[in-house]
């Protein structure tokens, strides 16, 4: 499993923010905050309820919900994308 520092550095680089330092401080002097968010149960619930295939999942800005997107196959028709906001 990747370390939180590696994930934070990658996310910061992709978002255009300066990468955090190993001591938990950012280059601008602000502290790095770790948020305990786990969308595993939300993903399991949505996949089980829809019978779809997971496309993406991310915690929402409020930190209370997960945004889960699945692809649901229809009967001989084009699959549809379903996005659900589910409590963590």
PDB file of C-alpha atoms in Angstrom:
ATOM      1  CA  UNK A   1       0.000   0.000   0.000  1.00  0.00           C
ATOM      2  CA  UNK A   2       1.344   3.432  -0.899  1.00  0.00           C
ATOM      3  CA  UNK A   3       2.241   5.769   1.933  1.00  0.00           C
ATOM      4  CA  UNK A   4       0.005   8.790   2.603  1.00  0.00           C
ATOM      5  CA  UNK A   5       2.930  11.117   1.853  1.00  0.00           C
ATOM      6  CA  UNK A   6       3.396   9.630  -1.633  1.00  0.00           C
ATOM      7  CA  UNK A   7      -0.331   9.895  -2.345  1.00  0.00           C
ATOM      8  CA  UNK A   8      -0.456  13.486  -1.059  1.00  0.00           C
ATOM      9  CA  UNK A   9       2.567  14.430  -3.169  1.00  0.00           C
ATOM     10  CA  UNK A  10       1.050  12.907  -6.291  1.00  0.00           C
ATOM     11  CA  UNK A  11      -2.325  14.566  -5.686  1.00  0.00           C
ATOM     12  CA  UNK A  12      -0.680  17.933  -5.006  1.00  0.00           C
ATOM     13  CA  UNK A  13       1.388  17.687  -8.165  1.00  0.00           C
ATOM     14  CA  UNK A  14      -1.637  16.838 -10.275  1.00  0.00           C
ATOM     15  CA  UNK A  15      -3.623  19.695  -8.725  1.00  0.00           C
ATOM     16  CA  UNK A  16      -0.791  22.207  -9.211  1.00  0.00           C
ATOM     17  CA  UNK A  17      -0.088  22.730  -5.499  1.00  0.00           C
ATOM     18  CA  UNK A  18       3.372  22.565  -3.951  1.00  0.00           C
ATOM     19  CA  UNK A  19       4.190  19.108  -2.599  1.00  0.00           C
ATOM     20  CA  UNK A  20       4.219  18.551   1.188  1.00  0.00           C
ATOM     21  CA  UNK A  21       7.525  18.035   2.938  1.00  0.00           C
ATOM     22  CA  UNK A  22       8.351  14.881   4.931  1.00  0.00           C
ATOM     23  CA  UNK A  23       7.823  16.709   8.248  1.00  0.00           C
ATOM     24  CA  UNK A  24       4.139  17.333   7.493  1.00  0.00           C
ATOM     25  CA  UNK A  25       4.629  20.972   6.472  1.00  0.00           C
ATOM     26  CA  UNK A  26       3.895  22.355   3.019  1.00  0.00           C
ATOM     27  CA  UNK A  27       6.308  24.631   1.197  1.00  0.00           C
ATOM     28  CA  UNK A  28       4.040  27.578   1.998  1.00  0.00           C
ATOM     29  CA  UNK A  29       4.311  26.822   5.735  1.00  0.00           C
ATOM     30  CA  UNK A  30       0.816  25.356   6.238  1.00  0.00           C
ATOM     31  CA  UNK A  31       0.349  22.062   8.014  1.00  0.00           C
ATOM     32  CA  UNK A  32      -0.649  18.946   6.118  1.00  0.00           C
ATOM     33  CA  UNK A  33      -3.923  17.462   7.376  1.00  0.00           C
ATOM     34  CA  UNK A  34      -4.764  13.798   7.078  1.00  0.00           C
ATOM     35  CA  UNK A  35      -8.444  13.022   6.720  1.00  0.00           C
ATOM     36  CA  UNK A  36      -9.781   9.644   7.700  1.00  0.00           C
ATOM     37  CA  UNK A  37     -12.087   8.759   4.862  1.00  0.00           C
ATOM     38  CA  UNK A  38     -12.925   5.320   3.671  1.00  0.00           C
ATOM     39  CA  UNK A  39     -15.379   4.763   0.842  1.00  0.00           C
ATOM     40  CA  UNK A  40     -14.996   0.980   0.760  1.00  0.00           C
ATOM     41  CA  UNK A  41     -18.401   0.202   2.257  1.00  0.00           C
ATOM     42  CA  UNK A  42     -20.085   2.861   0.097  1.00  0.00           C
ATOM     43  CA  UNK A  43     -18.597   1.322  -3.060  1.00  0.00           C
ATOM     44  CA  UNK A  44     -19.668  -2.183  -2.027  1.00  0.00           C
ATOM     45  CA  UNK A  45     -23.206  -0.987  -1.368  1.00  0.00           C
ATOM     46  CA  UNK A  46     -23.596   0.867  -4.676  1.00  0.00           C
ATOM     47  CA  UNK A  47     -22.121  -1.984  -6.741  1.00  0.00           C
ATOM     48  CA  UNK A  48     -24.360  -4.498  -4.948  1.00  0.00           C
ATOM     49  CA  UNK A  49     -27.521  -2.354  -5.368  1.00  0.00           C
ATOM     50  CA  UNK A  50     -26.975  -1.444  -9.025  1.00  0.00           C
ATOM     51  CA  UNK A  51     -25.183  -4.557 -10.269  1.00  0.00           C
ATOM     52  CA  UNK A  52     -22.810  -2.171 -12.044  1.00  0.00           C
ATOM     53  CA  UNK A  53     -19.074  -1.977 -12.573  1.00  0.00           C
ATOM     54  CA  UNK A  54     -17.104   0.615 -10.595  1.00  0.00           C
ATOM     55  CA  UNK A  55     -15.774   3.533 -12.650  1.00  0.00           C
ATOM     56  CA  UNK A  56     -14.683   6.000  -9.969  1.00  0.00           C
ATOM     57  CA  UNK A  57     -15.022   6.901  -6.316  1.00  0.00           C
ATOM     58  CA  UNK A  58     -13.901   9.890  -4.265  1.00  0.00           C
ATOM     59  CA  UNK A  59     -14.798  11.481  -0.930  1.00  0.00           C
ATOM     60  CA  UNK A  60     -16.997  14.570  -1.260  1.00  0.00           C
ATOM     61  CA  UNK A  61     -15.867  17.991  -0.066  1.00  0.00           C
ATOM     62  CA  UNK A  62     -17.969  17.773   3.108  1.00  0.00           C
ATOM     63  CA  UNK A  63     -16.062  14.682   4.249  1.00  0.00           C
ATOM     64  CA  UNK A  64     -19.295  12.888   5.122  1.00  0.00           C
ATOM     65  CA  UNK A  65     -20.165  11.284   1.781  1.00  0.00           C
ATOM     66  CA  UNK A  66     -18.568   9.373  -1.078  1.00  0.00           C
ATOM     67  CA  UNK A  67     -19.347  10.036  -4.723  1.00  0.00           C
ATOM     68  CA  UNK A  68     -19.489   6.673  -6.480  1.00  0.00           C
ATOM     69  CA  UNK A  69     -19.853   6.276 -10.259  1.00  0.00           C
ATOM     70  CA  UNK A  70     -20.733   2.904 -11.760  1.00  0.00           C
ATOM     71  CA  UNK A  71     -21.456   1.637 -15.255  1.00  0.00           C
ATOM     72  CA  UNK A  72     -24.716  -0.337 -15.406  1.00  0.00           C
ATOM     73  CA  UNK A  73     -25.238  -2.716 -18.323  1.00  0.00           C
ATOM     74  CA  UNK A  74     -28.718  -2.712 -19.888  1.00  0.00           C
ATOM     75  CA  UNK A  75     -30.531  -5.455 -21.780  1.00  0.00           C
ATOM     76  CA  UNK A  76     -28.945  -5.235 -25.219  1.00  0.00           C
ATOM     77  CA  UNK A  77     -28.627  -1.483 -24.959  1.00  0.00           C
ATOM     78  CA  UNK A  78     -25.787   0.858 -24.278  1.00  0.00           C
ATOM     79  CA  UNK A  79     -24.533   0.854 -20.642  1.00  0.00           C
ATOM     80  CA  UNK A  80     -25.510   3.870 -18.567  1.00  0.00           C
ATOM     81  CA  UNK A  81     -23.389   5.772 -16.105  1.00  0.00           C
ATOM     82  CA  UNK A  82     -24.899   6.142 -12.632  1.00  0.00           C
ATOM     83  CA  UNK A  83     -23.421   8.510 -10.025  1.00  0.00           C
ATOM     84  CA  UNK A  84     -24.556   8.248  -6.411  1.00  0.00           C
ATOM     85  CA  UNK A  85     -23.657  10.239  -3.281  1.00  0.00           C
ATOM     86  CA  UNK A  86     -23.497   7.770  -0.395  1.00  0.00           C
ATOM     87  CA  UNK A  87     -22.690   8.337   3.314  1.00  0.00           C
ATOM     88  CA  UNK A  88     -19.298   6.954   4.416  1.00  0.00           C
TER      89      UNK A  88
END
